[in-house]
Short mmCIF file of C-alpha atoms in Angstrom, two decimals:
data_model
loop_
_atom_site.label_atom_id
_atom_site.label_comp_id
_atom_site.label_asym_id
_atom_site.label_seq_id
_atom_site.Cartn_x
_atom_site.Cartn_y
_atom_site.Cartn_z
CA MET A 6 13.11 82.54 57.61
CA SER A 7 9.19 81.74 58.47
CA ASP A 8 7.22 84.23 58.25
CA ALA A 9 5.30 82.63 61.40
CA PRO A 10 4.15 85.23 64.51
CA PHE A 11 6.65 84.94 67.57
CA SER A 12 5.43 82.01 70.00
CA THR A 13 5.37 81.90 73.67
CA PRO A 14 7.66 79.81 76.00
CA ASP A 15 4.37 77.38 76.69
CA SER A 16 2.99 77.51 73.20
CA PRO A 17 2.85 73.98 71.38
CA ALA A 18 4.09 75.10 68.09
CA VAL A 19 7.50 75.68 69.64
CA GLN A 20 7.20 72.12 71.53
CA GLU A 21 6.01 70.27 68.42
CA ALA A 22 7.22 71.71 65.43
CA PRO A 23 10.44 70.31 63.55
CA ALA A 24 13.34 72.57 63.75
CA VAL A 25 13.67 74.19 60.47
CA ARG A 26 17.22 75.72 59.53
CA LYS A 27 16.89 78.85 58.56
CA ARG A 28 18.47 79.74 54.86
CA PRO A 29 21.29 82.43 55.04
CA LYS A 30 20.71 85.54 53.10
CA PRO A 31 23.05 86.28 50.09
CA GLY A 32 26.53 87.15 51.66
CA GLU A 33 25.60 86.31 55.06
CA ARG A 34 26.98 82.69 55.00
CA ARG A 35 30.48 84.38 53.95
CA VAL A 36 30.45 86.67 56.86
CA GLN A 37 29.46 84.03 59.26
CA ILE A 38 32.59 81.90 57.91
CA LEU A 39 34.84 84.84 58.58
CA GLN A 40 33.65 85.77 62.13
CA ALA A 41 33.93 81.85 62.45
CA LEU A 42 37.45 81.87 61.51
CA ALA A 43 38.35 85.07 63.76
CA THR A 44 36.69 83.62 66.46
CA MET A 45 38.76 80.25 66.69
CA LEU A 46 42.12 82.42 65.92
CA GLU A 47 41.34 83.90 69.39
CA GLN A 48 41.85 80.92 71.27
CA PRO A 49 44.90 81.12 73.36
CA GLY A 50 47.54 78.52 71.85
CA ALA A 51 45.45 77.49 69.01
CA GLU A 52 46.74 75.27 66.53
CA ARG A 53 46.38 75.84 63.04
CA VAL A 54 42.94 75.88 62.21
CA THR A 55 41.61 73.33 59.07
CA THR A 56 38.85 73.72 56.83
CA ALA A 57 37.35 70.42 58.55
CA ALA A 58 37.19 72.12 62.52
CA LEU A 59 35.85 75.48 60.53
CA ALA A 60 33.14 73.53 58.70
CA ALA A 61 32.55 71.36 61.89
CA ARG A 62 32.43 74.76 64.17
CA LEU A 63 29.88 75.94 61.52
CA ASP A 64 27.86 72.88 61.04
CA VAL A 65 28.14 72.58 57.59
CA SER A 66 30.35 70.65 55.19
CA GLU A 67 33.56 71.64 54.09
CA ALA A 68 31.89 71.62 50.20
CA ALA A 69 29.80 74.26 51.77
CA LEU A 70 32.47 76.42 52.68
CA TYR A 71 34.30 76.20 49.46
CA ARG A 72 30.82 77.74 47.68
CA HIS A 73 31.60 80.82 49.18
CA PHE A 74 35.56 80.82 49.11
CA ALA A 75 37.66 79.13 46.64
CA SER A 76 40.62 78.06 49.33
CA LYS A 77 41.58 79.05 52.91
CA ALA A 78 43.78 81.31 52.15
CA GLN A 79 41.19 83.44 50.10
CA MET A 80 39.25 83.02 53.56
CA PHE A 81 42.33 84.49 55.14
CA GLU A 82 42.12 87.38 52.60
CA GLY A 83 38.88 88.11 53.44
CA LEU A 84 40.14 88.79 57.10
CA ILE A 85 43.34 90.68 56.03
CA GLU A 86 40.54 93.06 53.83
CA PHE A 87 38.37 93.58 57.20
CA ILE A 88 41.88 94.66 58.66
CA GLU A 89 42.78 97.00 55.83
CA GLN A 90 39.51 98.97 55.59
CA SER A 91 39.11 99.38 59.30
CA VAL A 92 42.41 100.75 59.95
CA PHE A 93 43.10 102.71 57.00
CA SER A 94 39.48 104.40 57.42
CA LEU A 95 40.51 105.51 60.64
CA VAL A 96 43.76 106.48 59.96
CA ASN A 97 42.63 108.73 57.33
CA GLN A 98 40.00 110.19 59.67
CA ILE A 99 43.07 110.99 62.16
CA ALA A 100 44.94 112.80 59.58
CA GLU A 101 42.06 114.75 58.64
CA ARG A 102 41.17 115.83 62.14
CA GLU A 103 44.49 115.94 63.92
CA SER A 104 47.50 118.51 62.80
CA ALA A 105 50.25 116.56 61.78
CA GLY A 106 53.18 115.51 64.19
CA ASP A 107 53.39 113.91 67.65
CA ALA A 108 50.00 113.99 68.26
CA GLN A 109 48.77 112.43 65.09
CA ALA A 110 51.39 109.67 65.36
CA ALA A 111 50.20 109.15 69.28
CA LYS A 112 46.28 108.72 67.87
CA THR A 113 47.30 106.29 65.16
CA VAL A 114 49.60 104.05 67.48
CA ALA A 115 46.74 104.41 70.01
CA MET A 116 44.18 103.22 67.51
CA LEU A 117 45.75 99.84 66.24
CA LEU A 118 46.72 99.04 69.73
CA GLN A 119 43.07 99.43 70.51
CA PHE A 120 42.11 97.50 67.37
CA ALA A 121 43.97 94.79 68.22
CA GLU A 122 42.44 94.37 71.81
CA LYS A 123 38.89 94.72 70.39
CA ASN A 124 40.29 91.96 67.56
CA PRO A 125 42.61 89.45 69.17
CA GLY A 126 41.85 86.43 66.37
CA MET A 127 42.60 89.66 63.72
CA THR A 128 45.59 90.17 65.64
CA ARG A 129 47.25 86.48 65.04
CA VAL A 130 46.50 87.50 61.85
CA MET A 131 48.28 90.65 61.54
CA VAL A 132 51.47 89.80 63.29
CA GLY A 133 51.69 86.21 60.95
CA ASP A 134 51.32 83.58 63.55
CA ALA A 135 48.09 82.49 61.87
CA LEU A 136 49.64 82.62 58.46
CA VAL A 137 52.29 80.02 59.48
CA TYR A 138 52.11 77.29 56.89
CA GLU A 139 49.51 79.44 54.59
CA ASN A 140 49.95 80.84 51.40
CA GLU A 141 53.36 83.24 51.53
CA ARG A 142 51.45 86.04 49.91
CA LEU A 143 48.97 86.30 52.69
CA GLN A 144 52.20 87.22 55.11
CA GLN A 145 53.55 89.50 52.19
CA ARG A 146 50.27 91.32 52.31
CA MET A 147 50.47 91.99 55.76
CA ASN A 148 54.09 93.26 55.47
CA LEU A 149 53.03 95.61 53.22
CA PHE A 150 50.15 96.90 55.63
CA PHE A 151 52.87 97.93 58.04
CA ASP A 152 55.07 99.43 55.24
CA LYS A 153 51.76 101.50 54.70
CA ILE A 154 51.33 102.69 58.21
CA GLU A 155 55.13 103.44 58.49
CA SER A 156 54.71 105.44 55.95
CA SER A 157 51.50 107.31 56.93
CA LEU A 158 53.26 107.81 60.53
CA LYS A 159 56.57 109.16 58.25
CA GLN A 160 54.10 111.79 56.63
CA GLY A 161 52.60 113.12 59.12
CA LEU A 162 55.92 113.33 61.36
CA ARG A 163 57.81 115.09 58.47
CA SER A 164 55.23 117.71 58.49
CA GLY A 165 55.42 118.19 61.95
CA ALA A 166 59.43 118.07 61.78
CA GLU A 167 58.95 121.13 58.95
CA ALA A 168 56.55 122.97 61.18
CA ASP A 169 59.15 122.67 63.83
CA ALA A 170 61.84 124.00 61.05
CA SER A 171 63.99 120.57 62.02
CA GLY A 172 67.43 120.56 60.14
CA THR A 173 66.67 116.84 58.80
CA PRO A 174 62.74 116.74 58.58
CA SER A 175 62.61 113.57 56.08
CA PHE A 176 65.10 111.62 57.97
CA ASP A 177 63.91 112.22 61.98
CA ALA A 178 60.62 111.61 60.51
CA GLN A 179 61.83 108.34 59.03
CA VAL A 180 63.49 107.11 62.09
CA ARG A 181 60.62 108.05 64.36
CA ALA A 182 58.03 106.31 62.10
CA SER A 183 60.30 103.08 62.28
CA MET A 184 60.46 103.00 65.69
CA LEU A 185 56.79 103.94 66.47
CA THR A 186 55.88 100.76 63.86
CA ALA A 187 58.21 98.33 65.35
CA PHE A 188 56.97 99.54 68.83
CA VAL A 189 53.37 98.47 67.26
CA VAL A 190 54.38 95.28 66.20
CA GLY A 191 55.97 94.25 69.00
CA ARG A 192 52.97 94.83 71.34
CA LEU A 193 50.58 92.99 69.01
CA GLN A 194 53.18 89.89 68.96
CA ARG A 195 53.41 90.41 73.04
CA PHE A 196 49.69 90.26 73.10
CA ALA A 197 49.02 87.11 71.05
CA ARG A 198 51.81 84.87 72.67
CA SER A 199 50.56 85.99 76.02
CA GLY A 200 47.23 84.39 75.16
CA PHE A 201 46.16 87.61 74.79
CA LYS A 202 46.91 88.54 78.77
CA ARG A 203 49.43 91.33 77.95
CA LEU A 204 47.28 94.26 76.61
CA PRO A 205 48.74 96.07 73.98
CA SER A 206 47.85 99.22 75.70
CA GLU A 207 49.44 98.89 78.68
CA HIS A 208 51.40 101.96 79.63
CA LEU A 209 50.68 103.79 76.75
CA GLU A 210 50.71 107.20 77.27
CA ALA A 211 53.99 106.69 79.20
CA SER A 212 55.31 104.75 76.13
CA LEU A 213 54.34 107.29 74.02
CA ALA A 214 55.94 110.11 75.96
CA LEU A 215 59.20 108.36 75.87
CA MET A 216 59.36 108.38 71.93
CA LEU A 217 57.52 111.42 70.99
#
């Protein structure tokens, strides 16, 4: 990055100086690649993202991409890591701040749907649409993600059921956690397949009231 001071719009330096490409800081290009991939996935009806298209969007060579990621699968893993870290950090915060039971489950579900709304491209990764024809381990990792979500919901709901003196707290919690997880997945799939027009949080409070 140049150390020259900023110039006014009328400055001759701006008009005459040749354009100089800024050199990304360490790690910055990697983030740019992931951001570009996520943005490309936000296009409704987008076909499979190729490394050639991704490189063209960033105005770099495909070889430049592979200096930061060994494969396209590794790029998707970078997006999945972002999803995992973001979501489970919030899941833990909800568990710490909210008493176990229906309220904790409701906030977790709401958080997941809001995360999807703010990150449409990530939603296509979460439901697997963007992972078709990619490495099978990517889909397996997302399957594990939702297994962990269901387990977290079950834990909170079981504590709530025990507090309510339910006769079968583990079974009740398992059934409800499974139902809520299926609800989340269904809402995310509808969001992605509607071209991001049907928001996941549509009628959320009323839906949760029926389920919890």
